[in-house]
Coordinates of N, CA, C and O in Angstrom, one line a residue:
X24 N 0.9 -1.2 0.0 CA 0.0 0.0 0.0 C 0.9 1.2 0.0 O 1.8 1.3 0.8
X25 N 0.6 2.2 -0.8 CA 1.3 3.4 -0.9 C 0.6 4.5 -0.1 O -0.6 4.7 -0.2
X26 N 1.4 5.1 0.8 CA 0.8 6.1 1.7 C 1.2 7.5 1.0 O 2.4 7.8 0.9
X27 N 0.2 8.2 0.6 CA 0.5 9.5 -0.1 C 0.6 10.6 0.9 O -0.2 10.8 1.8
X28 N 1.7 11.3 0.8 CA 1.9 12.5 1.6 C 1.5 13.7 0.7 O 2.1 14.0 -0.3
X29 N 0.4 14.4 1.1 CA -0.1 15.5 0.3 C 1.0 16.6 0.0 O 0.9 17.3 -1.0
X30 N 2.0 16.7 0.9 CA 3.0 17.8 0.7 C 3.9 17.4 -0.5 O 4.5 18.3 -1.0
X31 N 4.1 16.1 -0.8 CA 5.0 15.7 -1.8 C 4.3 15.0 -2.9 O 4.8 14.1 -3.6
X32 N 3.0 15.4 -3.2 CA 2.2 14.7 -4.2 C 2.5 15.3 -5.6 O 2.6 16.5 -5.8
X33 N 2.6 14.3 -6.5 CA 2.8 14.7 -7.9 C 1.5 15.0 -8.7 O 1.5 15.7 -9.7
X34 N 0.4 14.5 -8.2 CA -0.9 14.7 -8.8 C -1.5 16.0 -8.2 O -1.4 16.2 -7.0
X35 N -2.1 16.8 -9.0 CA -2.6 18.1 -8.5 C -4.0 18.3 -9.1 O -4.3 17.9 -10.2
X36 N -4.8 18.9 -8.2 CA -6.2 19.3 -8.7 C -6.1 20.6 -9.4 O -5.2 21.5 -9.1
X37 N -7.1 20.8 -10.2 CA -7.2 22.1 -11.0 C -8.4 22.9 -10.5 O -9.5 22.6 -10.8
X38 N -8.1 23.9 -9.7 CA -9.1 24.7 -9.1 C -8.9 26.2 -9.3 O -7.8 26.6 -9.6
X39 N -10.0 26.9 -9.3 CA -10.0 28.3 -9.4 C -10.4 28.9 -8.0 O -10.5 28.2 -7.0
X40 N -10.8 30.2 -8.0 CA -11.2 30.8 -6.8 C -12.5 30.3 -6.3 O -12.8 30.2 -5.1
X41 N -13.4 29.8 -7.2 CA -14.7 29.4 -6.8 C -14.9 27.9 -6.9 O -16.0 27.3 -6.9
X42 N -13.8 27.1 -7.0 CA -13.9 25.7 -7.0 C -13.2 25.1 -8.3 O -12.4 25.8 -8.9
X43 N -13.6 23.9 -8.7 CA -12.9 23.3 -9.8 C -13.2 24.1 -11.1 O -14.3 24.6 -11.4
X44 N -12.1 24.2 -11.9 CA -12.2 25.0 -13.1 C -12.8 24.1 -14.2 O -12.5 22.9 -14.2
X45 N -13.7 24.6 -15.0 CA -14.4 23.8 -16.0 C -13.5 23.9 -17.3 O -13.4 22.9 -18.0
X46 N -13.0 25.1 -17.6 CA -12.2 25.2 -18.8 C -10.7 25.1 -18.4 O -10.2 25.9 -17.6
X47 N -10.0 24.1 -18.9 CA -8.6 23.9 -18.5 C -7.8 23.4 -19.7 O -8.3 22.8 -20.6
X48 N -6.5 23.6 -19.5 CA -5.6 23.1 -20.5 C -5.0 21.8 -20.0 O -4.6 21.7 -18.8
X49 N -4.9 20.7 -20.8 CA -4.4 19.4 -20.4 C -3.0 19.6 -19.9 O -2.1 20.3 -20.5
X50 N -2.7 19.0 -18.7 CA -1.4 19.0 -18.1 C -1.2 17.6 -17.5 O -2.1 17.0 -16.9
X51 N 0.0 17.0 -17.6 CA 0.3 15.7 -17.0 C 0.1 15.7 -15.5 O 0.3 16.7 -14.8
X52 N -0.5 14.6 -15.0 CA -0.7 14.4 -13.6 C -1.8 15.3 -13.0 O -1.8 15.6 -11.8
X53 N -2.8 15.7 -13.9 CA -3.9 16.5 -13.4 C -4.9 15.5 -12.7 O -5.1 14.4 -13.3
X54 N -5.4 15.8 -11.6 CA -6.4 15.1 -10.9 C -7.7 15.8 -11.0 O -7.9 16.8 -10.3
X55 N -8.6 15.4 -11.9 CA -9.8 16.1 -12.3 C -11.0 15.6 -11.5 O -11.1 14.4 -11.2
X56 N -11.9 16.5 -11.3 CA -13.3 16.1 -10.9 C -13.9 15.3 -12.0 O -13.5 15.4 -13.2
X57 N -15.0 14.6 -11.7 CA -15.7 13.9 -12.8 C -16.3 14.9 -13.8 O -16.2 14.6 -15.0
X58 N -16.8 16.0 -13.4 CA -17.3 17.0 -14.3 C -16.2 17.5 -15.2 O -16.4 17.7 -16.4
X59 N -15.0 17.8 -14.6 CA -13.9 18.3 -15.4 C -13.5 17.3 -16.5 O -13.2 17.6 -17.6
X60 N -13.4 16.0 -16.0 CA -13.0 14.9 -17.0 C -14.0 14.9 -18.2 O -13.6 14.8 -19.3
X61 N -15.3 14.9 -17.9 CA -16.3 14.9 -18.9 C -16.1 16.1 -19.9 O -16.4 15.9 -21.1
X62 N -15.7 17.2 -19.4 CA -15.6 18.4 -20.2 C -14.4 18.3 -21.1 O -14.3 19.0 -22.2
X63 N -13.3 17.6 -20.7 CA -12.1 17.6 -21.5 C -11.7 16.3 -22.1 O -10.7 16.2 -22.9
X64 N -12.4 15.2 -21.8 CA -12.0 13.9 -22.3 C -11.9 13.7 -23.8 O -11.0 13.0 -24.3
X65 N -12.7 14.5 -24.5 CA -12.7 14.4 -26.0 C -11.4 14.9 -26.6 O -10.9 14.4 -27.6
X66 N -10.7 15.8 -25.9 CA -9.5 16.4 -26.5 C -8.3 16.1 -25.6 O -7.2 16.7 -25.8
X67 N -8.4 15.3 -24.6 CA -7.3 15.0 -23.7 C -6.3 14.1 -24.4 O -6.7 13.1 -24.9
X68 N -5.0 14.4 -24.5 CA -4.0 13.6 -25.2 C -4.0 12.2 -24.5 O -3.9 12.1 -23.3
X69 N -4.0 11.2 -25.3 CA -4.1 9.8 -24.9 C -2.8 9.4 -24.0 O -3.0 8.7 -23.0
X70 N -1.7 9.9 -24.4 CA -0.4 9.6 -23.7 C -0.2 10.4 -22.4 O 0.7 10.1 -21.6
X71 N -1.0 11.4 -22.1 CA -0.9 12.2 -21.0 C -1.5 11.7 -19.7 O -2.7 11.4 -19.7
X72 N -0.8 11.4 -18.6 CA -1.4 10.8 -17.4 C -2.5 11.7 -16.8 O -2.3 13.0 -16.7
X73 N -3.6 11.1 -16.5 CA -4.7 11.9 -15.9 C -5.3 11.0 -14.8 O -5.4 9.8 -14.9
X74 N -5.8 11.7 -13.8 CA -6.5 11.1 -12.7 C -7.9 11.7 -12.6 O -8.1 12.8 -13.0
X75 N -8.8 10.9 -12.0 CA -10.2 11.4 -11.9 C -10.7 11.1 -10.4 O -10.5 10.0 -9.9
X76 N -11.2 12.1 -9.8 CA -11.8 12.0 -8.5 C -13.3 11.6 -8.7 O -14.0 12.3 -9.3
X77 N -13.6 10.5 -8.1 CA -14.9 9.9 -8.2 C -15.7 10.0 -6.9 O -15.2 9.4 -5.9
X78 N -16.8 10.7 -6.8 CA -17.6 10.7 -5.6 C -18.1 9.3 -5.3 O -18.3 8.5 -6.2
X79 N -18.3 9.0 -4.0 CA -18.7 7.6 -3.7 C -20.2 7.3 -4.1 O -20.6 6.2 -4.0
X80 N -20.9 8.3 -4.5 CA -22.3 8.0 -5.0 C -22.4 8.0 -6.5 O -23.5 7.9 -7.1
X81 N -21.2 8.1 -7.2 CA -21.2 8.1 -8.7 C -21.3 6.7 -9.2 O -20.8 5.8 -8.6
X82 N -22.0 6.6 -10.3 CA -22.1 5.3 -11.0 C -20.7 5.1 -11.8 O -20.3 6.0 -12.4
X83 N -20.2 3.9 -11.7 CA -19.0 3.6 -12.4 C -19.1 3.7 -13.9 O -18.2 3.9 -14.7
X84 N -20.4 3.6 -14.4 CA -20.6 3.7 -15.8 C -20.2 5.1 -16.3 O -20.0 5.3 -17.5
X85 N -20.1 6.1 -15.4 CA -19.7 7.4 -15.8 C -18.3 7.5 -16.3 O -18.0 8.4 -17.1
X86 N -17.5 6.5 -16.0 CA -16.1 6.5 -16.5 C -15.7 5.2 -17.1 O -14.5 5.0 -17.6
X87 N -16.5 4.2 -17.1 CA -16.1 2.8 -17.6 C -15.6 2.8 -19.0 O -14.6 2.1 -19.3
X88 N -16.1 3.6 -19.9 CA -15.6 3.7 -21.2 C -14.2 4.3 -21.3 O -13.5 4.1 -22.3
X89 N -13.8 5.0 -20.3 CA -12.5 5.7 -20.3 C -11.4 5.1 -19.5 O -10.4 5.7 -19.3
X90 N -11.7 4.0 -18.9 CA -10.7 3.4 -17.9 C -9.4 3.1 -18.5 O -8.4 3.3 -17.8
X91 N -9.3 2.8 -19.8 CA -8.0 2.6 -20.4 C -7.2 3.9 -20.6 O -6.0 3.8 -20.8
X92 N -7.8 5.0 -20.4 CA -7.1 6.3 -20.5 C -6.8 7.0 -19.2 O -6.1 7.9 -19.1
X93 N -7.3 6.4 -18.1 CA -7.2 7.0 -16.8 C -6.1 6.2 -16.0 O -6.1 5.0 -15.9
X94 N -5.2 7.0 -15.4 CA -4.1 6.4 -14.6 C -4.4 6.2 -13.1 O -3.8 5.4 -12.5
X95 N -5.2 7.1 -12.6 CA -5.5 7.2 -11.2 C -7.0 7.5 -11.0 O -7.5 8.4 -11.7
X96 N -7.6 6.7 -10.1 CA -9.0 7.0 -9.7 C -9.0 7.2 -8.2 O -8.5 6.3 -7.4
X97 N -9.3 8.4 -7.7 CA -9.4 8.7 -6.3 C -10.8 8.6 -5.9 O -11.7 9.3 -6.3
X98 N -11.0 7.6 -5.0 CA -12.4 7.4 -4.4 C -12.5 8.0 -3.1 O -11.6 7.8 -2.2
X99 N -13.6 8.7 -2.8 CA -13.7 9.5 -1.6 C -14.6 8.8 -0.5 O -15.6 8.2 -0.8
X100 N -14.1 8.8 0.7 CA -14.8 8.4 1.9 C -15.2 9.7 2.6 O -14.4 10.2 3.4
X101 N -16.4 10.2 2.4 CA -16.8 11.5 3.1 C -16.9 11.3 4.6 O -16.6 12.2 5.4
X102 N -17.2 10.1 5.1 CA -17.1 9.7 6.5 C -16.5 8.3 6.5 O -16.8 7.5 5.6
X103 N -15.8 7.9 7.5 CA -15.2 6.6 7.6 C -16.3 5.5 7.7 O -16.0 4.4 7.4
X104 N -17.5 5.9 8.1 CA -18.5 4.9 8.2 C -19.3 4.7 6.9 O -20.2 3.8 6.9
X105 N -19.0 5.4 5.9 CA -19.7 5.3 4.6 C -18.8 4.4 3.7 O -17.8 4.9 3.2
X106 N -19.2 3.2 3.4 CA -18.3 2.3 2.7 C -18.6 2.1 1.3 O -18.1 1.1 0.7
X107 N -19.3 3.0 0.6 CA -19.6 2.8 -0.8 C -18.4 2.8 -1.7 O -18.3 2.1 -2.7
X108 N -17.3 3.5 -1.3 CA -16.1 3.5 -2.1 C -15.4 2.1 -2.1 O -14.7 1.8 -3.0
X109 N -15.6 1.3 -1.0 CA -15.1 -0.1 -1.0 C -15.7 -0.8 -2.2 O -15.0 -1.5 -2.9
X110 N -17.0 -0.7 -2.4 CA -17.7 -1.4 -3.5 C -17.2 -0.9 -4.8 O -17.0 -1.7 -5.8
X111 N -17.0 0.4 -4.9 CA -16.5 0.9 -6.2 C -15.1 0.4 -6.6 O -14.9 0.0 -7.7
X112 N -14.3 0.3 -5.6 CA -12.9 -0.2 -5.8 C -13.0 -1.7 -6.2 O -12.3 -2.1 -7.2
X113 N -13.8 -2.5 -5.5 CA -13.9 -3.9 -5.8 C -14.4 -4.1 -7.2 O -13.9 -4.9 -8.0
X114 N -15.4 -3.4 -7.6 CA -16.0 -3.5 -9.0 C -15.0 -3.0 -10.0 O -14.8 -3.7 -11.1
X115 N -14.3 -1.9 -9.8 CA -13.3 -1.5 -10.7 C -12.2 -2.6 -11.0 O -11.8 -2.8 -12.1
X116 N -11.7 -3.2 -9.9 CA -10.7 -4.2 -10.0 C -11.2 -5.5 -10.6 O -10.6 -6.1 -11.5
X117 N -12.3 -6.0 -10.1 CA -12.8 -7.4 -10.5 C -13.6 -7.4 -11.7 O -13.4 -8.2 -12.6
X118 N -14.5 -6.5 -11.9 CA -15.4 -6.5 -13.1 C -14.8 -5.7 -14.3 O -14.9 -6.2 -15.4
X119 N -14.2 -4.6 -14.0 CA -13.7 -3.7 -15.1 C -12.2 -4.0 -15.3 O -11.7 -3.4 -16.3
X120 N -11.6 -4.7 -14.5 CA -10.1 -5.0 -14.6 C -9.3 -3.8 -14.7 O -8.3 -3.8 -15.5
X121 N -9.6 -2.8 -14.0 CA -8.8 -1.5 -13.9 C -7.5 -1.8 -13.3 O -7.5 -2.4 -12.2
X122 N -6.4 -1.5 -14.0 CA -5.1 -1.8 -13.4 C -4.3 -0.6 -13.0 O -3.1 -0.7 -12.7
X123 N -4.9 0.6 -13.1 CA -4.3 1.8 -12.6 C -4.4 1.9 -11.1 O -4.8 1.0 -10.4
X124 N -3.9 3.1 -10.6 CA -3.9 3.3 -9.2 C -5.4 3.6 -8.7 O -6.0 4.4 -9.3
X125 N -5.8 3.0 -7.6 CA -7.0 3.3 -6.9 C -6.6 3.9 -5.6 O -6.0 3.2 -4.8
X126 N -7.0 5.1 -5.3 CA -6.6 5.8 -4.1 C -7.8 6.1 -3.2 O -8.8 6.6 -3.7
X127 N -7.6 5.9 -1.9 CA -8.6 6.2 -0.9 C -8.3 7.6 -0.4 O -7.2 7.9 0.0
X128 N -9.4 8.5 -0.4 CA -9.2 9.9 0.1 C -10.4 10.2 1.0 O -11.3 9.5 1.1
X129 N -10.2 11.3 1.7 CA -11.3 11.7 2.6 C -11.0 11.3 4.0 O -9.9 11.4 4.5
X130 N -12.1 10.8 4.7 CA -12.0 10.4 6.1 C -11.4 9.0 6.2 O -12.1 8.0 6.6
X131 N -10.2 8.8 5.9 CA -9.5 7.5 5.9 C -8.8 7.3 7.2 O -7.8 8.1 7.5
X132 N -9.1 6.3 7.9 CA -8.5 6.0 9.2 C -7.8 4.6 9.2 O -8.0 3.8 8.3
X133 N -6.9 4.4 10.2 CA -6.1 3.3 10.3 C -6.9 2.0 10.2 O -6.5 1.0 9.6
X134 N -8.0 1.9 10.9 CA -8.8 0.7 11.0 C -9.3 0.2 9.7 O -9.7 -0.9 9.5
X135 N -9.3 1.1 8.7 CA -9.8 0.7 7.3 C -8.8 0.0 6.5 O -9.1 -0.6 5.4
X136 N -7.5 0.0 6.9 CA -6.4 -0.4 6.0 C -6.6 -1.8 5.5 O -6.5 -2.0 4.2
X137 N -6.8 -2.8 6.3 CA -6.9 -4.2 5.7 C -8.0 -4.3 4.6 O -7.8 -4.9 3.6
X138 N -9.2 -3.7 4.9 CA -10.3 -3.9 4.0 C -10.0 -3.0 2.7 O -10.4 -3.4 1.6
X139 N -9.4 -1.9 2.9 CA -9.0 -1.1 1.7 C -8.1 -2.0 0.7 O -8.4 -2.0 -0.5
X140 N -7.2 -2.6 1.3 CA -6.3 -3.4 0.5 C -7.0 -4.6 -0.1 O -6.8 -4.9 -1.3
X141 N -7.9 -5.3 0.6 CA -8.6 -6.4 0.1 C -9.6 -6.0 -1.0 O -9.9 -6.8 -1.9
X142 N -10.1 -4.8 -1.0 CA -11.0 -4.3 -2.0 C -10.3 -3.8 -3.3 O -11.0 -3.5 -4.3
X143 N -9.0 -3.6 -3.2 CA -8.3 -3.2 -4.4 C -7.6 -1.9 -4.4 O -7.0 -1.4 -5.4
X144 N -7.7 -1.2 -3.3 CA -7.0 0.1 -3.2 C -5.5 -0.2 -3.1 O -5.1 -1.1 -2.4
X145 N -4.7 0.7 -3.7 CA -3.3 0.5 -3.6 C -2.6 1.8 -3.1 O -1.4 1.8 -2.9
X146 N -3.4 2.8 -2.8 CA -2.8 4.0 -2.2 C -3.9 4.7 -1.3 O -5.1 4.5 -1.6
X147 N -3.4 5.4 -0.3 CA -4.3 6.1 0.6 C -3.7 7.4 1.0 O -2.5 7.6 1.0
X148 N -4.6 8.4 1.2 CA -4.3 9.6 1.9 C -5.0 9.5 3.2 O -6.2 9.6 3.3
X149 N -4.2 9.3 4.3 CA -4.7 9.2 5.6 C -5.3 10.5 6.1 O -4.8 11.6 5.8
X150 N -6.3 10.5 6.9 CA -6.9 11.7 7.6 C -5.7 12.3 8.4 O -4.8 11.5 8.9
X151 N -5.7 13.6 8.6 CA -4.6 14.3 9.2 C -4.2 13.8 10.6 O -3.0 13.9 10.9
X152 N -5.1 13.3 11.4 CA -4.8 12.8 12.7 C -4.3 11.4 12.8 O -4.1 10.9 13.9
X153 N -4.2 10.7 11.7 CA -3.8 9.3 11.7 C -2.3 9.2 11.5 O -1.7 10.0 10.9
X154 N -1.8 8.1 12.1 CA -0.3 7.9 12.1 C 0.0 6.8 11.1 O -0.5 5.7 11.1
X155 N 0.9 7.1 10.2 CA 1.3 6.2 9.1 C 1.8 4.8 9.7 O 1.5 3.8 9.2
X156 N 2.7 4.9 10.7 CA 3.2 3.6 11.3 C 2.1 2.7 11.8 O 2.2 1.5 11.6
X157 N 1.1 3.3 12.4 CA -0.1 2.5 12.8 C -0.8 1.9 11.6 O -1.3 0.7 11.7
X158 N -0.9 2.6 10.5 CA -1.6 2.1 9.3 C -0.7 0.9 8.7 O -1.3 -0.1 8.3
X159 N 0.6 1.1 8.7 CA 1.4 0.0 8.2 C 1.3 -1.2 9.1 O 1.2 -2.4 8.6
X160 N 1.2 -1.1 10.4 CA 1.0 -2.2 11.3 C -0.3 -2.9 11.1 O -0.4 -4.1 11.1
X161 N -1.4 -2.1 10.8 CA -2.7 -2.7 10.5 C -2.7 -3.6 9.3 O -3.4 -4.6 9.2
X162 N -1.8 -3.2 8.3 CA -1.7 -4.0 7.1 C -1.0 -5.4 7.4 O -1.2 -6.3 6.6
X163 N -0.2 -5.4 8.4 CA 0.6 -6.6 8.7 C -0.2 -7.6 9.7 O 0.3 -8.7 9.9
X164 N -1.2 -7.1 10.3 CA -1.9 -7.9 11.3 C -2.4 -9.3 10.8 O -2.2 -10.2 11.5
X165 N -2.9 -9.3 9.6 CA -3.3 -10.6 9.1 C -2.7 -10.9 7.7 O -2.8 -10.0 6.8
X166 N -2.0 -12.0 7.6 CA -1.3 -12.3 6.4 C -2.1 -13.0 5.4 O -1.8 -13.2 4.2
X167 N -3.3 -13.6 5.8 CA -4.2 -14.3 4.9 C -5.6 -14.2 5.5 O -5.8 -13.9 6.7
X168 N -6.6 -14.4 4.6 CA -8.0 -14.4 5.0 C -8.7 -15.6 4.5 O -8.4 -16.2 3.5
X169 N -9.7 -16.0 5.3 CA -10.5 -17.1 4.9 C -11.3 -16.9 3.6 O -11.3 -17.8 2.7
X170 N -11.9 -15.7 3.4 CA -12.6 -15.4 2.2 C -11.7 -15.0 1.1 O -10.6 -14.5 1.4
X171 N -12.1 -15.1 -0.1 CA -11.4 -14.5 -1.3 C -11.6 -13.0 -1.3 O -12.4 -12.4 -0.7
X172 N -10.7 -12.3 -2.1 CA -10.8 -10.9 -2.3 C -10.2 -10.6 -3.6 O -9.9 -11.5 -4.4
X173 N -9.9 -9.3 -4.0 CA -9.4 -9.0 -5.3 C -8.0 -9.5 -5.5 O -7.6 -9.7 -6.6
X174 N -7.2 -9.7 -4.4 CA -5.9 -10.1 -4.6 C -5.7 -11.6 -4.6 O -5.0 -12.2 -5.4
X175 N -6.5 -12.3 -3.8 CA -6.6 -13.8 -3.8 C -8.0 -14.2 -3.9 O -8.8 -14.1 -2.9
X176 N -8.5 -14.5 -5.1 CA -9.9 -14.7 -5.4 C -10.5 -15.9 -4.8 O -11.7 -15.9 -4.5
X177 N -9.7 -16.9 -4.6 CA -10.2 -18.2 -4.0 C -10.2 -18.2 -2.5 O -9.2 -17.8 -1.9
X178 N -11.3 -18.6 -1.9 CA -11.2 -18.7 -0.4 C -10.2 -19.8 0.0 O -9.8 -20.6 -0.8
X179 N -9.8 -19.8 1.3 CA -8.8 -20.7 1.7 C -9.1 -22.1 1.5 O -8.3 -22.9 1.2
X180 N -10.4 -22.5 1.7 CA -10.8 -23.9 1.5 C -10.7 -24.4 0.1 O -10.7 -25.6 -0.2
X181 N -10.6 -23.5 -0.9 CA -10.5 -23.9 -2.3 C -9.1 -23.8 -2.8 O -8.8 -24.1 -4.0
X182 N -8.1 -23.6 -1.9 CA -6.7 -23.5 -2.4 C -6.1 -24.9 -2.3 O -6.5 -25.7 -1.5
X183 N -5.1 -25.1 -3.1 CA -4.4 -26.4 -3.1 C -3.6 -26.6 -1.8 O -3.2 -25.7 -1.1
X184 N -3.2 -27.8 -1.6 CA -2.3 -28.2 -0.5 C -1.0 -27.4 -0.5 O -0.5 -27.0 0.5
X185 N -0.5 -27.3 -1.7 CA 0.8 -26.5 -1.9 C 0.7 -25.1 -1.5 O 1.5 -24.5 -0.8
X186 N -0.4 -24.5 -1.9 CA -0.7 -23.1 -1.5 C -0.8 -23.0 0.0 O -0.3 -22.0 0.6
X187 N -1.6 -23.9 0.6 CA -1.8 -23.8 2.1 C -0.5 -24.1 2.9 O -0.3 -23.5 3.9
X188 N 0.4 -24.9 2.3 CA 1.7 -25.2 3.0 C 2.6 -24.0 3.1 O 3.5 -23.9 3.9
X189 N 2.3 -23.0 2.2 CA 3.1 -21.8 2.2 C 2.7 -20.8 3.3 O 3.4 -19.9 3.7
X190 N 1.5 -21.1 3.9 CA 1.1 -20.3 5.0 C 1.8 -20.8 6.3 O 2.0 -22.0 6.5
X191 N 2.2 -19.9 7.1 CA 2.8 -20.3 8.4 C 1.7 -20.9 9.3 O 0.5 -20.6 9.1
X192 N 2.1 -21.6 10.3 CA 1.2 -22.2 11.2 C 0.3 -21.2 11.8 O -0.9 -21.3 11.9
X193 N 0.8 -20.1 12.3 CA 0.1 -19.0 12.9 C -0.9 -18.4 11.9 O -2.1 -18.1 12.2
X194 N -0.4 -18.2 10.7 CA -1.3 -17.6 9.7 C -2.4 -18.5 9.4 O -3.6 -18.1 9.3
X195 N -2.1 -19.8 9.3 CA -3.2 -20.8 9.0 C -4.3 -20.8 10.1 O -5.4 -20.8 9.8
X196 N -3.8 -20.7 11.3 CA -4.8 -20.6 12.5 C -5.6 -19.3 12.4 O -6.8 -19.3 12.6
X197 N -4.9 -18.2 12.2 CA -5.6 -16.9 12.1 C -6.6 -16.8 11.0 O -7.6 -16.1 11.2
X198 N -6.4 -17.5 9.9 CA -7.4 -17.4 8.8 C -8.6 -18.3 9.0 O -9.5 -18.3 8.2
X199 N -8.6 -19.1 10.1 CA -9.7 -20.0 10.3 C -9.7 -21.3 9.6 O -10.6 -22.1 9.7
X200 N -8.6 -21.6 9.0 CA -8.4 -22.8 8.2 C -8.3 -24.1 9.1 O -8.6 -25.2 8.7
X201 N -8.0 -23.9 10.4 CA -7.8 -25.0 11.2 C -9.1 -25.5 11.9 O -9.2 -26.5 12.6
X202 N -10.2 -24.7 11.6 CA -11.5 -25.1 12.2 C -12.1 -26.3 11.5 O -12.1 -26.4 10.3

């Protein structure tokens, strides 16, 4: 998981005094709102890296035709208790086979880390009061899970004996495979 430091971020939003600019000139590593993307996608250079911020209530069909042109999708968690962005990430990875960066933004807390990773997020911008070291520890807490996810699609009971032998004894117990 990549932890994004906003101070050293290469992706930038394009805003004016009153919010997102509607008329803009294409520039590499622009992180655009969905409305901005729709206004420029027809003339955006194919080879130029672009990111799109997608609200968690947006339908993925709004960008599904453009996924091969998008390098980064930033999914927003307006509250840490609102999990719709988990579903968006899972569908982007499993159904649409999006292989670009999926970034969690907004109210992202340490407790969310394992599920973010299992749903297909590969980068996060932690909420300001969260500690990166704690987030890294949360990712190490469980090395395997009983259910499948976007990284390992088969549940543990459907894996081969060779695959299971690679799990450590403690991991095997923690995943529930010993039950």
